[in-house]
Short mmCIF file of C-alpha atoms and ligand atoms in Angstrom, two decimals:
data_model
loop_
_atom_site.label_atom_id
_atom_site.label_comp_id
_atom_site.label_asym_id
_atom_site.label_seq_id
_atom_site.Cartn_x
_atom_site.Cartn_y
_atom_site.Cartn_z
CA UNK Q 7 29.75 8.07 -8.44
CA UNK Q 8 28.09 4.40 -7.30
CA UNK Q 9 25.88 2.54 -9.72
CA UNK Q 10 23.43 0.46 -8.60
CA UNK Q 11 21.69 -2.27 -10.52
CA UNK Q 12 17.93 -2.88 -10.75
CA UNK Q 13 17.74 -6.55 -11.88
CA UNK Q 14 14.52 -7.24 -13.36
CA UNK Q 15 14.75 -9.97 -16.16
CA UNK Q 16 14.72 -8.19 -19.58
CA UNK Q 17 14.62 -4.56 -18.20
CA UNK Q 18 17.60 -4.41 -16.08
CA UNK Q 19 19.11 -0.92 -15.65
CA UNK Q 20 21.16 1.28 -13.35
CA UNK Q 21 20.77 3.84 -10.73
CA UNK Q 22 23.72 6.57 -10.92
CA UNK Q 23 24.12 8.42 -7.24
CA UNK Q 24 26.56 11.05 -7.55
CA UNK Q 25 27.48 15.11 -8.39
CA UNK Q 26 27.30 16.72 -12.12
CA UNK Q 27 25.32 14.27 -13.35
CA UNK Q 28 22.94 16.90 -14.79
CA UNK Q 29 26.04 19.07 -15.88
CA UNK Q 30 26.59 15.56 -17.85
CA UNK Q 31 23.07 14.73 -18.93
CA UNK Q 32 23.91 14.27 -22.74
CA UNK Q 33 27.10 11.46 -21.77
CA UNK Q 34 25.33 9.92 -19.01
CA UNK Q 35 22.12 9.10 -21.32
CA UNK Q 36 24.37 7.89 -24.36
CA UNK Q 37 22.98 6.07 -26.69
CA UNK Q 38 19.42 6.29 -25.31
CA UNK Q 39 18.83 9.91 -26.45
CA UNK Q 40 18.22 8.44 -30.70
CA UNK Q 41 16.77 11.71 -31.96
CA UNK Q 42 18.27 15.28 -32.12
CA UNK Q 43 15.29 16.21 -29.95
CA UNK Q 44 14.79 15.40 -26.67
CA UNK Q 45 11.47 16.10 -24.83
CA UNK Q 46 12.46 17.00 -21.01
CA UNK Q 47 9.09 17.24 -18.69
CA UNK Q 48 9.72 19.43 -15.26
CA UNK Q 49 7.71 21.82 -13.23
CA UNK Q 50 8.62 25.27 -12.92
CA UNK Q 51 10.26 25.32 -9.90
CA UNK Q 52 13.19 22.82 -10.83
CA UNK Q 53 12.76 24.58 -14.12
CA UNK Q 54 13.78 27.93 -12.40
CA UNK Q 55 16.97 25.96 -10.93
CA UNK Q 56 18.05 23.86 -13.56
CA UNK Q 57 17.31 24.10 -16.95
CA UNK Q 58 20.52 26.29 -17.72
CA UNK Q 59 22.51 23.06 -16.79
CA UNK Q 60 20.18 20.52 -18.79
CA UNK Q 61 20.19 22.67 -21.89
CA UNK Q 62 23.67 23.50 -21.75
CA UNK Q 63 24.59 19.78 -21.19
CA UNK Q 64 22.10 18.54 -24.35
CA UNK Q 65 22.89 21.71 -26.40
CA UNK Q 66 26.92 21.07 -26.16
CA UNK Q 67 26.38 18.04 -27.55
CA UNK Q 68 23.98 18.87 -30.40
CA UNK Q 69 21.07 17.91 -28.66
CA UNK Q 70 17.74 20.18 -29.34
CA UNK Q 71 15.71 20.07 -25.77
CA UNK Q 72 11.84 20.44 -25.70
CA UNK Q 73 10.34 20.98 -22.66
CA UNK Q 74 7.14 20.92 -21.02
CA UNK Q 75 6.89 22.86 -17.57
CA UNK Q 76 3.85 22.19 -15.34
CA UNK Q 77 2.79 24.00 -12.36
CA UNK Q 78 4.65 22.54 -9.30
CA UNK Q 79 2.45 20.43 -6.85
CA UNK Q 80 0.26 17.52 -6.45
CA UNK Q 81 -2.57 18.19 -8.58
CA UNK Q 82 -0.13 17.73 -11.69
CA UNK Q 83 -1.27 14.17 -11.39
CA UNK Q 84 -4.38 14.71 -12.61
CA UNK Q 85 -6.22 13.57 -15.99
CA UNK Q 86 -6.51 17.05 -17.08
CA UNK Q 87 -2.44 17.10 -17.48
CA UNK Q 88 -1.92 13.39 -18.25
CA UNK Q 89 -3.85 14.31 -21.49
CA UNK Q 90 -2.03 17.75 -21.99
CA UNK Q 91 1.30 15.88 -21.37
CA UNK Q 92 0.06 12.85 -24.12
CA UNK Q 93 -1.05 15.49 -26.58
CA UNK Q 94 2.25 17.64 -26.67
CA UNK Q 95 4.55 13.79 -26.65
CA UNK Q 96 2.22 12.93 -29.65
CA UNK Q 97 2.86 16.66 -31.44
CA UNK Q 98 6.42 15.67 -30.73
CA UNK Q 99 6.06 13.05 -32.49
CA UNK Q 100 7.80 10.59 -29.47
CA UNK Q 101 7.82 6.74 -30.75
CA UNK Q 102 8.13 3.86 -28.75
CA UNK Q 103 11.87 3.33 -28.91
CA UNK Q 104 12.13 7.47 -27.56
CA UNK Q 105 13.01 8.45 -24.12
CA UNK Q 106 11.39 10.98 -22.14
CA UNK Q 107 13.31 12.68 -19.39
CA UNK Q 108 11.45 13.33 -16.22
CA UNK Q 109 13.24 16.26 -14.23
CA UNK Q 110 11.83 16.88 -10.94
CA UNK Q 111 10.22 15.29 -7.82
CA UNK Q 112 8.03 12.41 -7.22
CA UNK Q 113 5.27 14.53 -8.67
CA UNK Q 114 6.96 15.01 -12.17
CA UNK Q 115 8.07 11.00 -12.09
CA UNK Q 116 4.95 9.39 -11.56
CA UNK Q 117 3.13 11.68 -13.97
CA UNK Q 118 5.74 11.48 -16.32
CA UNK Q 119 6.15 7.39 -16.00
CA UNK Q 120 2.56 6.82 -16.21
CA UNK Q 121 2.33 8.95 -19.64
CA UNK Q 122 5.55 7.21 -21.07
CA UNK Q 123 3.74 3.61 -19.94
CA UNK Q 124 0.73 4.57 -22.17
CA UNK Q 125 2.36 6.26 -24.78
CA UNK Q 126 1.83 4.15 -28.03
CA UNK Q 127 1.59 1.53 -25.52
CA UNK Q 128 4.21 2.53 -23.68
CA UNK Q 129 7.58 4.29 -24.68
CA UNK Q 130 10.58 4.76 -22.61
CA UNK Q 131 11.71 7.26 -19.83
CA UNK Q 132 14.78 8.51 -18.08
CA UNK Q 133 14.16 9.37 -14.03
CA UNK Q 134 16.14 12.61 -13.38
CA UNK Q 135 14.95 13.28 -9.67
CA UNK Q 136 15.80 16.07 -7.75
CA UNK Q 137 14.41 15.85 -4.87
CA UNK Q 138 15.38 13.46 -1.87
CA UNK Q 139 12.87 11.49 -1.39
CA UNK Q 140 12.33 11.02 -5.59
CA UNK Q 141 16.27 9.84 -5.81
CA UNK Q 142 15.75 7.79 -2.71
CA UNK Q 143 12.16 6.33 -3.25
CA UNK Q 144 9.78 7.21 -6.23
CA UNK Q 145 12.46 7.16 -9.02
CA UNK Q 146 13.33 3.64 -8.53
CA UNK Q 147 11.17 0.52 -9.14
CA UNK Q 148 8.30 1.40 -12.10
CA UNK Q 149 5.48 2.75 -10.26
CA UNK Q 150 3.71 5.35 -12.04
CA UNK Q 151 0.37 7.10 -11.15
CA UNK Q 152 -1.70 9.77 -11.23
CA UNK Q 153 -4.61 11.20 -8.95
CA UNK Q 154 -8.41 10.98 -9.11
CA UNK Q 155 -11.23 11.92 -7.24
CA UNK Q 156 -11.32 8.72 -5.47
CA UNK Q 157 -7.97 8.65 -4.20
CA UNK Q 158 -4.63 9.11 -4.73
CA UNK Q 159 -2.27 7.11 -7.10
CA UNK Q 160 -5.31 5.04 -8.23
CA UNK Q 161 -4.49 4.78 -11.84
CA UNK Q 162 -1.42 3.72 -12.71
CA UNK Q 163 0.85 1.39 -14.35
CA UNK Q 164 4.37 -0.63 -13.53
CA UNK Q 165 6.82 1.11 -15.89
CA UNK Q 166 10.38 0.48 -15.67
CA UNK Q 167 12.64 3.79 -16.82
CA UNK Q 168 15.44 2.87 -18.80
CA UNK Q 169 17.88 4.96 -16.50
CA UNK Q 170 17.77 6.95 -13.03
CA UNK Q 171 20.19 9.73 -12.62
CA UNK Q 172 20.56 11.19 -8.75
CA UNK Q 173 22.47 13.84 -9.17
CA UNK Q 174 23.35 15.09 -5.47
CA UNK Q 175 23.79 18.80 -6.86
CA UNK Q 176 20.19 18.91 -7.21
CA UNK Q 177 19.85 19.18 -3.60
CA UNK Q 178 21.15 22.38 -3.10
CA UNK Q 179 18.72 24.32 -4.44
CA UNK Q 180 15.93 21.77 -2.44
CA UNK Q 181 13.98 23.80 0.20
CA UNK Q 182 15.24 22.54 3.81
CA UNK Q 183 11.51 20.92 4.41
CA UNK Q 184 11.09 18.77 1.20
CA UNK Q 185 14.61 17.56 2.47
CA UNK Q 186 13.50 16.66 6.09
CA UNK Q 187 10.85 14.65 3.82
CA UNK Q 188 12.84 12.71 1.91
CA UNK Q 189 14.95 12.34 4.69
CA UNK Q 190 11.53 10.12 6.24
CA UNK Q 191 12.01 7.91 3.42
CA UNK Q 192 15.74 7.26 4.04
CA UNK Q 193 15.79 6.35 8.00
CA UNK Q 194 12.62 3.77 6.50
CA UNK Q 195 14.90 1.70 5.13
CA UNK Q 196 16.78 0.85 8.84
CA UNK Q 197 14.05 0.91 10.55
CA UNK Q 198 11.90 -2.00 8.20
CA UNK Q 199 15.09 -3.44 6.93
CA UNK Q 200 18.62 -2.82 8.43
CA UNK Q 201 19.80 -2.07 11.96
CA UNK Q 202 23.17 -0.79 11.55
CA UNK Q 203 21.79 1.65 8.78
CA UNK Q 204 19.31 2.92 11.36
CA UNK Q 205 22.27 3.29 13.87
CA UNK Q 206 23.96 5.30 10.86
CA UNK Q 207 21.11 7.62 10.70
CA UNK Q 208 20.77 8.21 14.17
CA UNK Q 209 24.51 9.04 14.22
CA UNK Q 210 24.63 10.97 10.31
CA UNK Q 211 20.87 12.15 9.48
CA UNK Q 212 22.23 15.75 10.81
CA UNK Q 213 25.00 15.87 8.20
CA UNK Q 214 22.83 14.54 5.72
CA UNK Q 215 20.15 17.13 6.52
CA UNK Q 216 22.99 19.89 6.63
CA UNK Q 217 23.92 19.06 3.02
CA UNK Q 218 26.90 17.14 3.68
CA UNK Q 219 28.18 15.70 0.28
CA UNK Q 220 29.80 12.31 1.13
CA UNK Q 221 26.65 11.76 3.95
CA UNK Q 222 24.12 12.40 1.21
CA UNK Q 223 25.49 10.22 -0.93
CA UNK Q 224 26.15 7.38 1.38
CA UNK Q 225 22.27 8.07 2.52
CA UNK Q 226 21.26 7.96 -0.80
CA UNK Q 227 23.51 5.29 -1.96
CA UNK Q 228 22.61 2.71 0.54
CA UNK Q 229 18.76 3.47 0.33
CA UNK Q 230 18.39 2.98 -3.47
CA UNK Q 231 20.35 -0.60 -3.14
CA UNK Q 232 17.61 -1.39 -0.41
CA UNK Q 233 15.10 -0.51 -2.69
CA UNK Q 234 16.82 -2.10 -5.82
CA UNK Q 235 16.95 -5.86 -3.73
CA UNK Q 236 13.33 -4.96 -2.81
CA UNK Q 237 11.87 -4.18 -6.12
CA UNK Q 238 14.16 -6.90 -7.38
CA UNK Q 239 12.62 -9.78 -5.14
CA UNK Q 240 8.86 -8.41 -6.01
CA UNK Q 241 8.43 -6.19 -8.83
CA UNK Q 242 5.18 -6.36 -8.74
CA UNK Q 243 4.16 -6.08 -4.89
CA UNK Q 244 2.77 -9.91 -4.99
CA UNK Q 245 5.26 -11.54 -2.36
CA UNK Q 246 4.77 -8.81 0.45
CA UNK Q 247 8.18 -8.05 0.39
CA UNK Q 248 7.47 -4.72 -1.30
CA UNK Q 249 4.98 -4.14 0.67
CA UNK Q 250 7.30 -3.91 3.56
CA UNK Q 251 8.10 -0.51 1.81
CA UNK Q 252 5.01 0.75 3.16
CA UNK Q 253 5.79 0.78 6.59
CA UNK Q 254 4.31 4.28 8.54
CA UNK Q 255 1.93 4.93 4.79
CA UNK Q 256 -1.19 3.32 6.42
CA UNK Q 257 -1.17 5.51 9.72
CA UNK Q 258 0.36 8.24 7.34
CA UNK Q 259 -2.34 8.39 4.64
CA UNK Q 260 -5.17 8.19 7.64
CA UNK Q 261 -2.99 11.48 9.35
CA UNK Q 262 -2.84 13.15 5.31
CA UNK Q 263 -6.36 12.41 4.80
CA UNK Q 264 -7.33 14.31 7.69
CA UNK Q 265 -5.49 17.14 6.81
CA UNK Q 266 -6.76 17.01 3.22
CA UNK Q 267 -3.46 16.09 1.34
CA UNK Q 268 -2.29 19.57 2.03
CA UNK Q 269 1.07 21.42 2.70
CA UNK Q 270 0.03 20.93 6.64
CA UNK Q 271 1.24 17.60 6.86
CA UNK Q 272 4.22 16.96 3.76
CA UNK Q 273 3.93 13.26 2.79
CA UNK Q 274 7.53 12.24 3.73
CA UNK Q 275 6.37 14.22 6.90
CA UNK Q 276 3.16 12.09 7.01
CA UNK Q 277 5.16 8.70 6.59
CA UNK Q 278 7.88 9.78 9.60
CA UNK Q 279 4.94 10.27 12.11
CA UNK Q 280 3.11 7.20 10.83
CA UNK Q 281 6.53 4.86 11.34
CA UNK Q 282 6.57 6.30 14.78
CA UNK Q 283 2.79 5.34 15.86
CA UNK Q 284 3.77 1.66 13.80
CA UNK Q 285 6.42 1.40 16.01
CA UNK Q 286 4.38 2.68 19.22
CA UNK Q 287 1.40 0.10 18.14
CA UNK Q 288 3.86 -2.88 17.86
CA UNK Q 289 5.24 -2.06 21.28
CA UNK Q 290 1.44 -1.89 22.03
CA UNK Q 291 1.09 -5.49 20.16
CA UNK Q 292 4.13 -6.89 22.62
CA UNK Q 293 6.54 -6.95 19.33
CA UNK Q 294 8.91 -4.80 20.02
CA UNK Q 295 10.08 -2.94 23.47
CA UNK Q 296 8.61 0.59 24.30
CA UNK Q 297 12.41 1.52 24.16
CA UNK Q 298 12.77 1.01 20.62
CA UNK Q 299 9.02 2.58 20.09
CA UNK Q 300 10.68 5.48 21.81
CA UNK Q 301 14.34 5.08 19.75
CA UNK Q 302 12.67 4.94 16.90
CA UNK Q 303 10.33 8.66 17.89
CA UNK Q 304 13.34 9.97 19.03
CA UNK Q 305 15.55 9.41 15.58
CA UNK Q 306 12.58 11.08 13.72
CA UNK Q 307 11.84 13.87 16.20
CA UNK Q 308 15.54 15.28 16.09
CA UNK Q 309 15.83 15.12 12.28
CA UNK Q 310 12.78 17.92 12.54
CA UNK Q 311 10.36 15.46 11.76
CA UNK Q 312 6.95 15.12 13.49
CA UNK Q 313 6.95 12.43 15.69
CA UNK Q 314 3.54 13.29 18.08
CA UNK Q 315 0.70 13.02 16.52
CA UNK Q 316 -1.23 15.88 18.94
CA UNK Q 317 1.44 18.20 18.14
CA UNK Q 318 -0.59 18.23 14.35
CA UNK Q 319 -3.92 19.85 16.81
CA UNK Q 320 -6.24 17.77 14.83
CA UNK Q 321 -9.96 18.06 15.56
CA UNK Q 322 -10.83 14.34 15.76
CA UNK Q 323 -10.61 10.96 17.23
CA UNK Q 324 -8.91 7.74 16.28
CA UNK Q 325 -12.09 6.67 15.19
CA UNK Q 326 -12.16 9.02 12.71
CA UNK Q 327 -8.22 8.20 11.49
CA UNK Q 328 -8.71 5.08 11.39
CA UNK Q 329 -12.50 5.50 9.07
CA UNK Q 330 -9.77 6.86 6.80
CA UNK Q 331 -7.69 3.65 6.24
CA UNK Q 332 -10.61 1.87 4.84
CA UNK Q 333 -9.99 3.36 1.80
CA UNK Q 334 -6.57 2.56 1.83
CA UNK Q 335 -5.43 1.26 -1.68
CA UNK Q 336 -3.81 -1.70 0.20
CA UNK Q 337 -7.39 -3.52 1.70
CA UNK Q 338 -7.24 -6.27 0.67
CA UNK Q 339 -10.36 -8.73 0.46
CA UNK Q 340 -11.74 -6.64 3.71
CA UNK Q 341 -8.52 -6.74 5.51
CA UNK Q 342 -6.03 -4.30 5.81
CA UNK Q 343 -2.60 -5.53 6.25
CA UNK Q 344 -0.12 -3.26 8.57
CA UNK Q 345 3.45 -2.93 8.33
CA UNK Q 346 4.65 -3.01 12.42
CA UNK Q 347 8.27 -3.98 13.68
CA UNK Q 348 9.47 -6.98 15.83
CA UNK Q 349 12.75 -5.09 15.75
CA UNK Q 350 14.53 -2.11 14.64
CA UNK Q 351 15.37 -3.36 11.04
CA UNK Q 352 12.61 -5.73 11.38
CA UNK Q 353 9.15 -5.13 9.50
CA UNK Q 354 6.91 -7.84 8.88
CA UNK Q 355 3.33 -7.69 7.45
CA UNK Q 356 0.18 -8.07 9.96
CA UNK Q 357 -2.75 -9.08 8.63
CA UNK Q 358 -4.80 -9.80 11.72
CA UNK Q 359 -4.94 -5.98 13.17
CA UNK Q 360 -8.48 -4.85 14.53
CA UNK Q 361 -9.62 -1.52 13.00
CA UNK Q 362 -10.98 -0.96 16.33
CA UNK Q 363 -8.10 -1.55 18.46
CA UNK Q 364 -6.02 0.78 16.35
CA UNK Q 365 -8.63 3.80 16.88
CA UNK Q 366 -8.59 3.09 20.79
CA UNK Q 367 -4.92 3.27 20.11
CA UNK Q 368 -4.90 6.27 18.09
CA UNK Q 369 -7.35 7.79 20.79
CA UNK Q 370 -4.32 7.73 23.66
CA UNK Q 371 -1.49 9.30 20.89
CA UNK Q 372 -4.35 11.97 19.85
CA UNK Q 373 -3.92 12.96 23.78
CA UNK Q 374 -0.65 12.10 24.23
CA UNK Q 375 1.90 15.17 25.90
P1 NAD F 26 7.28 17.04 -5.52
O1 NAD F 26 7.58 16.37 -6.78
O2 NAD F 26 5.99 17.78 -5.42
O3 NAD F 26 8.47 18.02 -5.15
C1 NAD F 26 8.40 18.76 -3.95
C2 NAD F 26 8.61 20.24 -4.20
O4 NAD F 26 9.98 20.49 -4.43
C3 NAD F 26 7.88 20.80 -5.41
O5 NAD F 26 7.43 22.09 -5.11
C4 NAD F 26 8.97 20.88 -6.48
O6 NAD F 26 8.71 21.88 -7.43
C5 NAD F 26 10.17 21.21 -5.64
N1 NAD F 26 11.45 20.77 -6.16
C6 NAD F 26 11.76 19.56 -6.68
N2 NAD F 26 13.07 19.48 -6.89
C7 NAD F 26 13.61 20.66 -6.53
C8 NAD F 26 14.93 21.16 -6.50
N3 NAD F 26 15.98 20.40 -6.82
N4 NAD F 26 15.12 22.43 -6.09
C9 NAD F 26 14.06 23.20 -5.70
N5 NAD F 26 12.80 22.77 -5.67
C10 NAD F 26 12.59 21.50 -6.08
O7 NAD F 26 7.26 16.02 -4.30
P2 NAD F 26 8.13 14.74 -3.90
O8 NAD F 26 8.14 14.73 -2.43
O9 NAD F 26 9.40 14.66 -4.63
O10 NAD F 26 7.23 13.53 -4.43
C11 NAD F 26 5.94 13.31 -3.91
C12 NAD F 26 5.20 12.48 -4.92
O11 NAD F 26 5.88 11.24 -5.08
C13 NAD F 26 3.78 12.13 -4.50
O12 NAD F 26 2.91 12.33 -5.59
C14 NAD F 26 3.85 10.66 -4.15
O13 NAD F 26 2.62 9.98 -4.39
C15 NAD F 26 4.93 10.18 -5.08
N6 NAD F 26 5.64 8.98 -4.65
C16 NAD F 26 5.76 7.99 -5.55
C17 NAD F 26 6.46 6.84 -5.22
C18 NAD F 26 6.66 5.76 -6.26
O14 NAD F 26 7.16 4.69 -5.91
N7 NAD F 26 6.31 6.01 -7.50
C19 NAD F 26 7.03 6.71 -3.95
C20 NAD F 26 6.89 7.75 -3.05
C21 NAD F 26 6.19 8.90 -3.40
N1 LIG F 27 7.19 3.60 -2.55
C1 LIG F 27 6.76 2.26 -2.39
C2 LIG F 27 7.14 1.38 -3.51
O1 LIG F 27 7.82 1.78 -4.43
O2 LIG F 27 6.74 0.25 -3.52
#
C-alpha cells in the first residue's frame, strides 16, 4: 500500500492507494468511525458491487452501516438530492465530529462532500472512490459541488475529507470506458506536469488499461502525489498553480456542452480530446513543436481515447464551441485564461488567447481527416 500526504495546515490527511482496502474499511477508518452507526452514501451501481464487502468489513467489527443509494449518474448533483441526502444525515442524527463515507465515483464525492461541508456547518467525510478517475482526481483536494441549471459544479464548497481510501479492487468491477476516462485524467498529470511520467504512460497506459495491478497502482500512486503537491501549493485555486489542473477542461467543456453533458462524449473522454486540441493550439501559438502536438494525440488516441475532434460528427462550427466557453466557470474579469503547453510536462496559464482565433482554430480540427 503507498500513503500519500495532503499537507494543508490544520487538515492534513492521507491518501491510501492499494488492494483490500474496502475488505478493511472498519481498520483503515480507526478511530474516525465514533458511533456504532455509520452512514455510507453510494449509488446503486457500486452498491450492486460492493456493499457485501463494506458491510461485512463494518459489521465484523461491530459497526451498524446505514446507507443511502442514489440513482447512478450526473443528475445526482442536483438540489433535489442535496436536500434528500441533508434530510436523511439529519434523521441520522450525524454531528459535526461524524464521518460520512462517500462510496462511489466523482458523482457520489462531490455530492457527498458538498452535503458533509454544509452539514451543521460542515461535518466530516471519508472519500472511498471507486472509480479511476475519482481515486486519481475528484477524491483528492476538497472540491465539492453540485449542478444547477446554469451550469455545472456552480455551487459548491472547499471541503477537506478526513481520509481517501483507493482501493485498486474497486476497479475490477469498473466498466472498460469509465476506465479509459479516468485513464484521461492520469496521462494529464505528464503532460501539464512531468515528462518522464508521460513517457511512462506512453510505454504502461496499456497495462494500466488491461487491469494490471502493480501498473494501476503506480498510475494511481504517482498521480495522487501530483495532485497532493498541487492542492498543497494552492488549496484554494488563487496562485494558478491549480489551475494548471485544468488543462484540456476549457476545450473539453465547449466539446461536452455541445453534446449536452451526455453519455456521447464521457467527461474524462471530453478532457483527453480537449488536451489534444491544447496541445494542437500551442503548436498553433509557436509553443510547442507540431511533433509533440502530434505525441501528445497519439498517446491519447491508442489508449482508446478520442483524440479528433470530427470523429465526434458534430453539427457546428468553432464559432459555436468556442460561444460555449464564455460560460466557462473559469472567466475571469472578461478573460478566459487557457491552459496550453511549452513542453510535454510543461503547462502554463495564457491569459491573452483571442476567442476568435481559437474558433478559426477549432474551424480547421472540426474538418480535420
Ligand atoms: P461517476 O461517479 O458518475 O461514475 C461513473 C459510472 O461508474 C457510474 O455509472 C457509477 O455508478 C459507475 N461506477 C462507479 N464505480 C464503479 C465500480 N467500482 N464498479 C462499477 N461501476 C462503478 O463518474 P466519475 O467519472 O467517477 O466522476 C465524474 C464526476 O466527478 C463529475 O460530476 C465531475 O464534475 C466530478 N469531478 C470532480 C472533481 C473534483 O475535483 N471534485 C474532479 C473531476 C471530476
Ligand atoms: N479537478 C481539478 C481540481 O481539483 O482542481
Amino acid at each position: 500500500m503507498a500513503v500519500i500526504p495532503v499537507e494543508l495546515a490544520g487538515r492534513s490527511y492521507e491518501v491510501r492507494v492499494g488492494s483490500e482496502l474496502l475488505a478493511d474499511l472498519a481498520a483503515q477508518c480507526g478511530p474516525l468511525l465514533r458511533k456504532k452507526r455509520v452512514p455510507i452514501v453510494t449509488d446503486n451501481n457500486v452498491e450492486r458491487h460492493w456493499r457485501e464487502t463494506v458491510d461485512g468489513s463494518l459489521a465484523a467489527a461491530g459497526f451498524e452501516p446505514r446507507w443511502m443509494i442514489l440513482e447512478s449518474g450526473e443528475g445526482a448533483k442536483s438540489w433535489t438530492v442535496l436536500e434528500r441526502l441533508m434530510d436523511w444525515l439529519l434523521a441520522e442524527e450525524v454531528e459535526r465530529g461524524d464521518h460520512v463515507l462517500a462510496l462511489g465515483g466523482g458523482v457520489i464525492g462531490d455530492l457527498t462532500g458538498f452535503a458533509a461541508a454544509i452539514l451543521k456547518r460542515g461535518c466530516g467525510f471519508i472519500q472511498l472512490p471507486t472509480t479511476l478517475l475519482a481515486q486519481v482526481d475528484s477524491s483528492v483536494g476538497g472540491k465539492t459541488a453540485i449542478n444547477t441549471s446554469a451550469g455545472k459544479n456552480l455551487v459548491g464548497a472547499f471541503h477537506q475529507p478526513s481520509l481517501v481510501l483507493a482501493d485498486l479492487d474497486a476497479l475490477t468491477t469498473l466498466p472498460a470506458r469509465e476506465m479509459g476516462a479516468g485513464y484521461a485524467e492520469v496521462i494529464k498529470y505528464g503532460i501539464l506536469g512531468d515528462r518522464a511520467f508521460f513517457d511512462w504512460c506512453e510505454a504502461n497506459g496499456g497495462a494500466v488499461l488491461a487491469g494490471d495491478r502493480a501498473a494501476q497502482e503506480y498510475a494511481v500512486t504517482e498521480s495522487v502525489k501530483a495532485k497532493a503537491r498541487i492542492v498543497a501549493e494552492d488549496e484554494r485555486e488563487t496562485t494558478g498553480a491549480r489551475a494548471l489542473l485544468n488543462l484540456g477542461h476549457t476545450f473539453g467543456h465547449a466539446l461536452e456542452a455541445q453534446t449536452g453533458f451526455s453519455d456521447r462524449l464521457l467527461h474524462g473522454e471530453a478532457v483527453a480530446l480537449g488536451m489534444v486540441l491544447a496541445a494542437r493550439y500551442s503548436a498553433r501559438r509557436g509553443y510547442i513543436s507540431e511533433a509533440d502536438a502530434q505525441r501528445v494525440a497519439m498517446a491519447i488516441g491508442s489508449a482508446g481515447l478520442p483524440s479528433e475532434v470530427a470523429t465526434l460528427g458534430l453539427n457546428c462550427n468553432g464559432q459555436a464551441l468556442a460561444a460555449h466557453m464564455l460560460h466557462d466557470k473559469k472567466m475571469d474579469a472578461g478573460t478566459l485564461p487557457f491552459v496550453l503547453l511549452h513542453g510535454i510536462g510543461e503547462a502554463f496559464l495564457d491569459k491573452q488567447v483571442v476567442l476568435a482565433d481559437v474558433a478559426e482554430f477549432l474551424d480547421r480540427e472540426l474538418e480535420r481527416r
